[in-house]
Backbone as a ProteinNet text record, in pm:
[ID]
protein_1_A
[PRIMARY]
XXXXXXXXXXXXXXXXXXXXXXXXXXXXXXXXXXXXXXXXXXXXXXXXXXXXXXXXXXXXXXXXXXXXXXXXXXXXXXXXXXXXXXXXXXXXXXXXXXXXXXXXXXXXXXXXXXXXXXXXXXXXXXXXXXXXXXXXXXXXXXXXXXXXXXXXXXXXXXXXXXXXXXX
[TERTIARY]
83.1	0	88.5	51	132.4	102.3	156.4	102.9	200.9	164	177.4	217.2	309.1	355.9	260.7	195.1	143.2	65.4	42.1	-79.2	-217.2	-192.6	-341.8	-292.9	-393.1	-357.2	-385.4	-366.2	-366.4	-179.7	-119.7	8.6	103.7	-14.4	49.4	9.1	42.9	30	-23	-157.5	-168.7	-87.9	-45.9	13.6	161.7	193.8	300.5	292.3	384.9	409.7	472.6	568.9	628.4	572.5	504.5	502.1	615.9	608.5	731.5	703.4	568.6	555.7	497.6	527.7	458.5	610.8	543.7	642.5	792.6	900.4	1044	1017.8	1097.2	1129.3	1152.4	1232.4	1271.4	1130.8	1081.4	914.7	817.6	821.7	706.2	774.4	902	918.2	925.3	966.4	949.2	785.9	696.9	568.8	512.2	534	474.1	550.8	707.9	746.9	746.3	660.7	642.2	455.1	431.8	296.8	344.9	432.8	456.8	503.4	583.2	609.8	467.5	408.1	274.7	222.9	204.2	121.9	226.1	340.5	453.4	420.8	396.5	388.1	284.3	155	-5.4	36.7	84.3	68.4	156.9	257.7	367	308.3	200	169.7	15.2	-38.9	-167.9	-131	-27.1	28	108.1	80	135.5	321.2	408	504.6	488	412.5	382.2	495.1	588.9	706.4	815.1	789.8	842.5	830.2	971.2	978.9	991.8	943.1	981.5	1103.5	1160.8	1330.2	1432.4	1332.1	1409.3	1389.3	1291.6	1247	1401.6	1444.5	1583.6	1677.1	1726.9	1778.4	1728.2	1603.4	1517.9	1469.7	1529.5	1516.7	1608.8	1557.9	1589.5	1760.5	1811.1	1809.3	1827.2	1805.6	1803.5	1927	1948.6	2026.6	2171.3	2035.1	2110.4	2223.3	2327.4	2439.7	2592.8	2517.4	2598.3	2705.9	2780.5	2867	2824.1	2782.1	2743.2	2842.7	2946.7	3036.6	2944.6	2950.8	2895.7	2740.3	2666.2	2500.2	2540.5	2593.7	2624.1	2634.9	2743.7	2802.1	2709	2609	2512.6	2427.6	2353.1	2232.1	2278.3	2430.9	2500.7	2428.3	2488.3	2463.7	2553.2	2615.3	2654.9	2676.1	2821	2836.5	2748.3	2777.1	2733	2575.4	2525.3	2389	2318.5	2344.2	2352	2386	2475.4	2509.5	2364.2	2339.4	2171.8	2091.7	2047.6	1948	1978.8	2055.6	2086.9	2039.6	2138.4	2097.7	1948.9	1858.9	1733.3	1683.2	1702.6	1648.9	1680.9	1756.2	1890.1	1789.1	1744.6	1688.5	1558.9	1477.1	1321.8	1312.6	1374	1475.6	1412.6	1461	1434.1	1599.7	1693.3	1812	1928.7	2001.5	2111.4	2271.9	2317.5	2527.8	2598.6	2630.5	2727.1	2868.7	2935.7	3065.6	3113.6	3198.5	3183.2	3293.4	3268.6	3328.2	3476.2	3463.6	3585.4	3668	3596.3	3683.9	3653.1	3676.1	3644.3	3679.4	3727.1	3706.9	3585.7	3493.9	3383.7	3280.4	3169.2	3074.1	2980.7	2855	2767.3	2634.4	2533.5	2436.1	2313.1	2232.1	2136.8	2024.8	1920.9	1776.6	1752.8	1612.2	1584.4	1438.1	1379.3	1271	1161.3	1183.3	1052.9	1130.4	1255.1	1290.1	1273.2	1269.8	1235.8	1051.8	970.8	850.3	807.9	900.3	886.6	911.1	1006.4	998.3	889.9	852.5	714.7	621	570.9	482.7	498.2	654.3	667.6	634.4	687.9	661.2	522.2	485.7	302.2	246.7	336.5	238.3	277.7	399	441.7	385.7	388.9	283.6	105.2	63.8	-66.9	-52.3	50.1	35.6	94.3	156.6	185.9	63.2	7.7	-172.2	-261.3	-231.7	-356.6	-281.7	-153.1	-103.6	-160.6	-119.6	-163.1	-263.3	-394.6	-540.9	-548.7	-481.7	-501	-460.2	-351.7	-286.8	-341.4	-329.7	-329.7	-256.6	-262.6	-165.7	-33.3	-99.7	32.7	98.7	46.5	123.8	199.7	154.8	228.7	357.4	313.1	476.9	539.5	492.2	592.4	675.2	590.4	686.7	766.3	770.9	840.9	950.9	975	1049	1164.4	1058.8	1154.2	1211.6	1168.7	1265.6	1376.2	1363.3	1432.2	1580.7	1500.5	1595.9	1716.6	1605.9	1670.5	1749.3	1760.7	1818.4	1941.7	1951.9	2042.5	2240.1	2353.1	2433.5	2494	2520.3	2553.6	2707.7	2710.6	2868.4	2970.1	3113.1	3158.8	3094.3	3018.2	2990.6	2863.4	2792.1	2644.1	2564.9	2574.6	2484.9	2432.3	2291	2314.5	2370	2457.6	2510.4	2403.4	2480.6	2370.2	2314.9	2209.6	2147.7	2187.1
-116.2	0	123.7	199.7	337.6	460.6	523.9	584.7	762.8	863.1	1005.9	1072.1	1156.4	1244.1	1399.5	1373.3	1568.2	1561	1685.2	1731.6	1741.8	1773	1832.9	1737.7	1706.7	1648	1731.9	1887.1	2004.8	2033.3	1936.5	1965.8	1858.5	1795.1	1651.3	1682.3	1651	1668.3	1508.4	1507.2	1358.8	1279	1167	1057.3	1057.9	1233	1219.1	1111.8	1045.8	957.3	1041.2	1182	1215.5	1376	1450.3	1573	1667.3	1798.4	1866.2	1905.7	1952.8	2023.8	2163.6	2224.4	2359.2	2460.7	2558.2	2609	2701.1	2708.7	2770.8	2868.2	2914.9	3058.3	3149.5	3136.2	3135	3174.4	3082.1	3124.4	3190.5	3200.2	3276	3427.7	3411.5	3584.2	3638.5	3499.3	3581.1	3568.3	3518.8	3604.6	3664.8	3735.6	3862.9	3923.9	3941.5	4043.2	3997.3	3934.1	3925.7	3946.4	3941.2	4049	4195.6	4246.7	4346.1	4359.2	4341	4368.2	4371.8	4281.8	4259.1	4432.5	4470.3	4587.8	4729.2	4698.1	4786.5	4838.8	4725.4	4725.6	4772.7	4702.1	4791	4908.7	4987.7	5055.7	5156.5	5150.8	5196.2	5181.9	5115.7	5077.2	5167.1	5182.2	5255.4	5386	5462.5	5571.7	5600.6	5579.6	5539.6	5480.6	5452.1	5355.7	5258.7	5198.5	5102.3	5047.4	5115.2	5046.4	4996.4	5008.4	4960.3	4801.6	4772.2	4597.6	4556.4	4429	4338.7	4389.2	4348	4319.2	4482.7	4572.1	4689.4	4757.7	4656.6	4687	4667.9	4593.1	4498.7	4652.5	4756.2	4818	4967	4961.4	5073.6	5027	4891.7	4845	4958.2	4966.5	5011.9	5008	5113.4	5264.7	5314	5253.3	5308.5	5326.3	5373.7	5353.8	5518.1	5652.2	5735.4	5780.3	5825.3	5853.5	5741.3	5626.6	5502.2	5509.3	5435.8	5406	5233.9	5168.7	5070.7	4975.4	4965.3	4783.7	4806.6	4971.4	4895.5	4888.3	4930.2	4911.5	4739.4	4698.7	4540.2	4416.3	4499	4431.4	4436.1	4537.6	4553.3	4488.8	4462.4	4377.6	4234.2	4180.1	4053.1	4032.2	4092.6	4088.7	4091	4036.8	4076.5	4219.5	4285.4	4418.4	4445.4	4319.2	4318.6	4311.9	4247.8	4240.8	4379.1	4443.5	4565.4	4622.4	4654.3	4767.4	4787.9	4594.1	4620.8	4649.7	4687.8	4743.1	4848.2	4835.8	5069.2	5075.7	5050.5	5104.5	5099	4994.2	4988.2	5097.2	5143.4	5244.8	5371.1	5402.1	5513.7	5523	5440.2	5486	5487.1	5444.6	5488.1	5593.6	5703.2	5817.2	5786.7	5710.6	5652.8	5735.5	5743.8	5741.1	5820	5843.9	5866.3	5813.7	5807.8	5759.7	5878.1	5969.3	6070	6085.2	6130.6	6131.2	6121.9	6081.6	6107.4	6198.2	6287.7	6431.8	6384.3	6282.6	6254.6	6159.5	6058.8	5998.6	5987.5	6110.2	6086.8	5917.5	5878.1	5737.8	5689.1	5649	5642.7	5701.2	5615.1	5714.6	5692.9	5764.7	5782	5778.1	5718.3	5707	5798.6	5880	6035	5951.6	5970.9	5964.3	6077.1	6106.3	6138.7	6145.3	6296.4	6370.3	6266.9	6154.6	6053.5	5913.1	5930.3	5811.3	5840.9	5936.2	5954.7	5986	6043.5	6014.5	5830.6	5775.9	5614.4	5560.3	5644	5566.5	5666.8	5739	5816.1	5692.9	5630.5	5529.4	5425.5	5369	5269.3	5244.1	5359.8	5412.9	5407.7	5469.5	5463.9	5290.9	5253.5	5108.1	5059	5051.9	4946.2	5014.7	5117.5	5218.2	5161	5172.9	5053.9	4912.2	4873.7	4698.3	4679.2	4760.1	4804.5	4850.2	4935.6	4983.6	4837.5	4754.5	4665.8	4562.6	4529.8	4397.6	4447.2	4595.3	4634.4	4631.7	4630.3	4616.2	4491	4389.1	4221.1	4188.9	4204.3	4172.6	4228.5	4384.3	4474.8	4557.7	4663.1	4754.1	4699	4666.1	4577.6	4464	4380.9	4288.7	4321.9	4375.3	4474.5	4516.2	4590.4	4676.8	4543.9	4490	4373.3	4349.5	4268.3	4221.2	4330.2	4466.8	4535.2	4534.3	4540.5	4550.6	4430.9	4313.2	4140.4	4157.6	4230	4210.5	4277.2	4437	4568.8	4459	4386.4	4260.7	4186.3	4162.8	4009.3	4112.2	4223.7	4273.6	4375.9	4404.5	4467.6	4387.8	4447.9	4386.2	4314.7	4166.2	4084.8	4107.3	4096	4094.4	3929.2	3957.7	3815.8	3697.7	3731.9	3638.9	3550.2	3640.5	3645.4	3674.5	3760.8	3852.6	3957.8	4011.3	4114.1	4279.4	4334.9	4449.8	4553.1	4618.7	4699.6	4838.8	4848.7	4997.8	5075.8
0	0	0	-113.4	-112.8	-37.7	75.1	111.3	82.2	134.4	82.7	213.6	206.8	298.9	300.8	168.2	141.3	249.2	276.5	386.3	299	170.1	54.5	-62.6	-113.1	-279.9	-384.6	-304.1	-406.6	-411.2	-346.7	-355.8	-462.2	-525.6	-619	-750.6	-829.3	-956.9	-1026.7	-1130.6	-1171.2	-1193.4	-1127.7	-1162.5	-1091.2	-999.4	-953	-803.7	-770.7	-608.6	-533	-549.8	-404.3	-445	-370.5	-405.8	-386.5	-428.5	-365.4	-270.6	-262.4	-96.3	-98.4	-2.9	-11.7	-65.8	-99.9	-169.3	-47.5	-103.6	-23.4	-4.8	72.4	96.2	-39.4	-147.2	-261.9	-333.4	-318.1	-420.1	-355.4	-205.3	-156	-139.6	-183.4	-223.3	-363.7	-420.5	-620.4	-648.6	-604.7	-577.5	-616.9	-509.9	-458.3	-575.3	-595.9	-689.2	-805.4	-859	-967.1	-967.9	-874	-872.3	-870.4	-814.5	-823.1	-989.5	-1013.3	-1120.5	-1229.2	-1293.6	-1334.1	-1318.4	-1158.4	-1164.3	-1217.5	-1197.7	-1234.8	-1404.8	-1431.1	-1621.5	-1671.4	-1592.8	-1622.7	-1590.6	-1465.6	-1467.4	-1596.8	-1620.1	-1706.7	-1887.9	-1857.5	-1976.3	-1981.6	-1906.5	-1866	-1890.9	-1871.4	-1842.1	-1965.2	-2057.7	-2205.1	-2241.3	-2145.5	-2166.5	-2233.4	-2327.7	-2366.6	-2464	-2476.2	-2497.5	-2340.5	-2298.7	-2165.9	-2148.1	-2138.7	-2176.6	-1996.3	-1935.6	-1820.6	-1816.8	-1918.9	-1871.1	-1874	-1879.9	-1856.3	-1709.6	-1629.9	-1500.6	-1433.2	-1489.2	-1400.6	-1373.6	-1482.6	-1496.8	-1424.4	-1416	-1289.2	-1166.2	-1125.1	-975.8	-892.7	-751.1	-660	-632.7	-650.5	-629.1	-773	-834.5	-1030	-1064.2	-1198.3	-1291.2	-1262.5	-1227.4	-1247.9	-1191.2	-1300.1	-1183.8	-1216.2	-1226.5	-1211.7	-1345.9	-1326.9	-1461.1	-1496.9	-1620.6	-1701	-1613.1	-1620.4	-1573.2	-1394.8	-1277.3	-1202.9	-1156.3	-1281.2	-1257.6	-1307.7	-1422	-1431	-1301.5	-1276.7	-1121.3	-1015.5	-1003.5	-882.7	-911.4	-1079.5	-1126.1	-1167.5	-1160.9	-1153.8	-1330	-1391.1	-1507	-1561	-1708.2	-1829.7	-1852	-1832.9	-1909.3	-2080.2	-2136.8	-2227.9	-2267.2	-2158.7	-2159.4	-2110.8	-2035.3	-1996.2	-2084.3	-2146.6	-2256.2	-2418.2	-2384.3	-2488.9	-2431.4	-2278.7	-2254.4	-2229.2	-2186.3	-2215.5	-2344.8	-2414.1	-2579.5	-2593.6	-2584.4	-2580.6	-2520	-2414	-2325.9	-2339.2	-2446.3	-2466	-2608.3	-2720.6	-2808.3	-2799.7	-2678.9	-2629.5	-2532.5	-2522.3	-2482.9	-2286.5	-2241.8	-2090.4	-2059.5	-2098.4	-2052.2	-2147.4	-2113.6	-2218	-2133.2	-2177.1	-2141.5	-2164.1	-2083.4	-2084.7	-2009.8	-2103.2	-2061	-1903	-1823	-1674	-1681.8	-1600.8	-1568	-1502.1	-1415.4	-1347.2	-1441.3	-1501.1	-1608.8	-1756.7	-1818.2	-1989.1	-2069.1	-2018.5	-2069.7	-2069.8	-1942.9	-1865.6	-1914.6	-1897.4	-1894.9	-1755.4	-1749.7	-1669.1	-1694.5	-1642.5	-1704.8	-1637.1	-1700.2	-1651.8	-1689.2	-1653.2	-1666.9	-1739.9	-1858.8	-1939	-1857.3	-1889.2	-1825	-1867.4	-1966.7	-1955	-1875.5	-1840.2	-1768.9	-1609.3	-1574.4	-1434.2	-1442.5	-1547.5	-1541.4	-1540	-1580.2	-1581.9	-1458.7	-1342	-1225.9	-1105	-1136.1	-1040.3	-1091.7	-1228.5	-1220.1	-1128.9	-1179.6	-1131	-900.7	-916.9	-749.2	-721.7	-764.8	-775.1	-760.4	-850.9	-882.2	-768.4	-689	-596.7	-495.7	-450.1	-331.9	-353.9	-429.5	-496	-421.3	-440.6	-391.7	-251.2	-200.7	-40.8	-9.1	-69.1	-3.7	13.2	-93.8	-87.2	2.2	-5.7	82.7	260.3	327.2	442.5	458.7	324.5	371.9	448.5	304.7	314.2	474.1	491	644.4	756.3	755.1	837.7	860.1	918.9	884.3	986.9	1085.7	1208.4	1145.8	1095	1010.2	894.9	837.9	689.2	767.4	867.6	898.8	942.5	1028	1051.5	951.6	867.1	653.7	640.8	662.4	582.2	680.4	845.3	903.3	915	910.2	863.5	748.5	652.1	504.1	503.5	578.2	630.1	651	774.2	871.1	754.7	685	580.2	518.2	479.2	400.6	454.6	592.4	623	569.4	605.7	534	716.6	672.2	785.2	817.1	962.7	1007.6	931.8	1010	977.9	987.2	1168.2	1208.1	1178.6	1080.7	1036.7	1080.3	1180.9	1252	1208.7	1204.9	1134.6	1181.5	1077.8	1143	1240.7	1352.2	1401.6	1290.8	1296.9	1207.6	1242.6
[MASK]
+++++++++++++++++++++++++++++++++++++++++++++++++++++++++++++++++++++++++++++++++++++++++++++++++++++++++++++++++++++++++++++++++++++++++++++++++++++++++++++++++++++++

């Protein structure tokens, strides 16, 4: 007789014998941000961006692009210089951005936001302020702050010892 470890047989798939289970840590946070994202795009797309691609979100994640020099917005988004250098360009000819010389090293450049690339992140702000409004309905406003203060947590930078540094 075969028997099952799941708690639900909403956790098995037809014909599978071992389920995986309920979902990791790993997936109960790409999620949510990929709900976020979803509303990031309606909204950007509502607001006439409708050239605004998923994969140029990567390059206006938190703390954005401006300012930076290309090898280390790469290095911070663990990306391809090269892969990066086509979404600049992408974003550089849907005028989100431009690459200007850097003042301290003419070799270098620097990358500025463009008066519709910073109108592209007031949406994007908007949309994620939208899904922070509705997650604090869902929870509560006491639980919400909690999540934001545990992630605050998860995200501070850890000592040697793996502790996390004091704030």
């Amino acid at each position: 007789m075969s028997t099952t470890n799941s708690s639900s047989v909403f956790t098995r798939q037809q014909g599978e014998t071992e389920p995986f289970g309920p979902p990791l840590i790993g997936a109960l946070l790409r999620m949510p941000w990929e709900a976020v994202q979803r509303r990031m795009l309606e909204r950007l797309h509502e607001r006439g961006f409708d050239d605004f691609d998923a994969a140029y979100l990567e390059v206006f994640r938190y703390p954005g692009p401006q300012g930076t020099r290309p090898s280390e917005l790469a290095a911070r988004l663990r990306i391809s210089k090269q892969a990066l250098n086509y979404l600049l360009g992408e974003l550089e000819r849907l005028g989100y951005l431009e690459r200007r010389p850097d003042s301290e090293d003419l070799r270098s450049k620097r990358i500025a936001l463009t008066a519709r690339g910073t109108s592209a992140i007031r949406v994007i702000r908007e949309a994620v302020g939208e899904m922070e409004a509705s997650w604090a309905q869902q929870l509560g406003p006491k639980r919400f702050a909690q999540l934001q203060n545990l992630l605050l947590d998860l995200n501070r930078p850890t000592s040697a010892s793996g502790d996390a540094a004091p704030a």
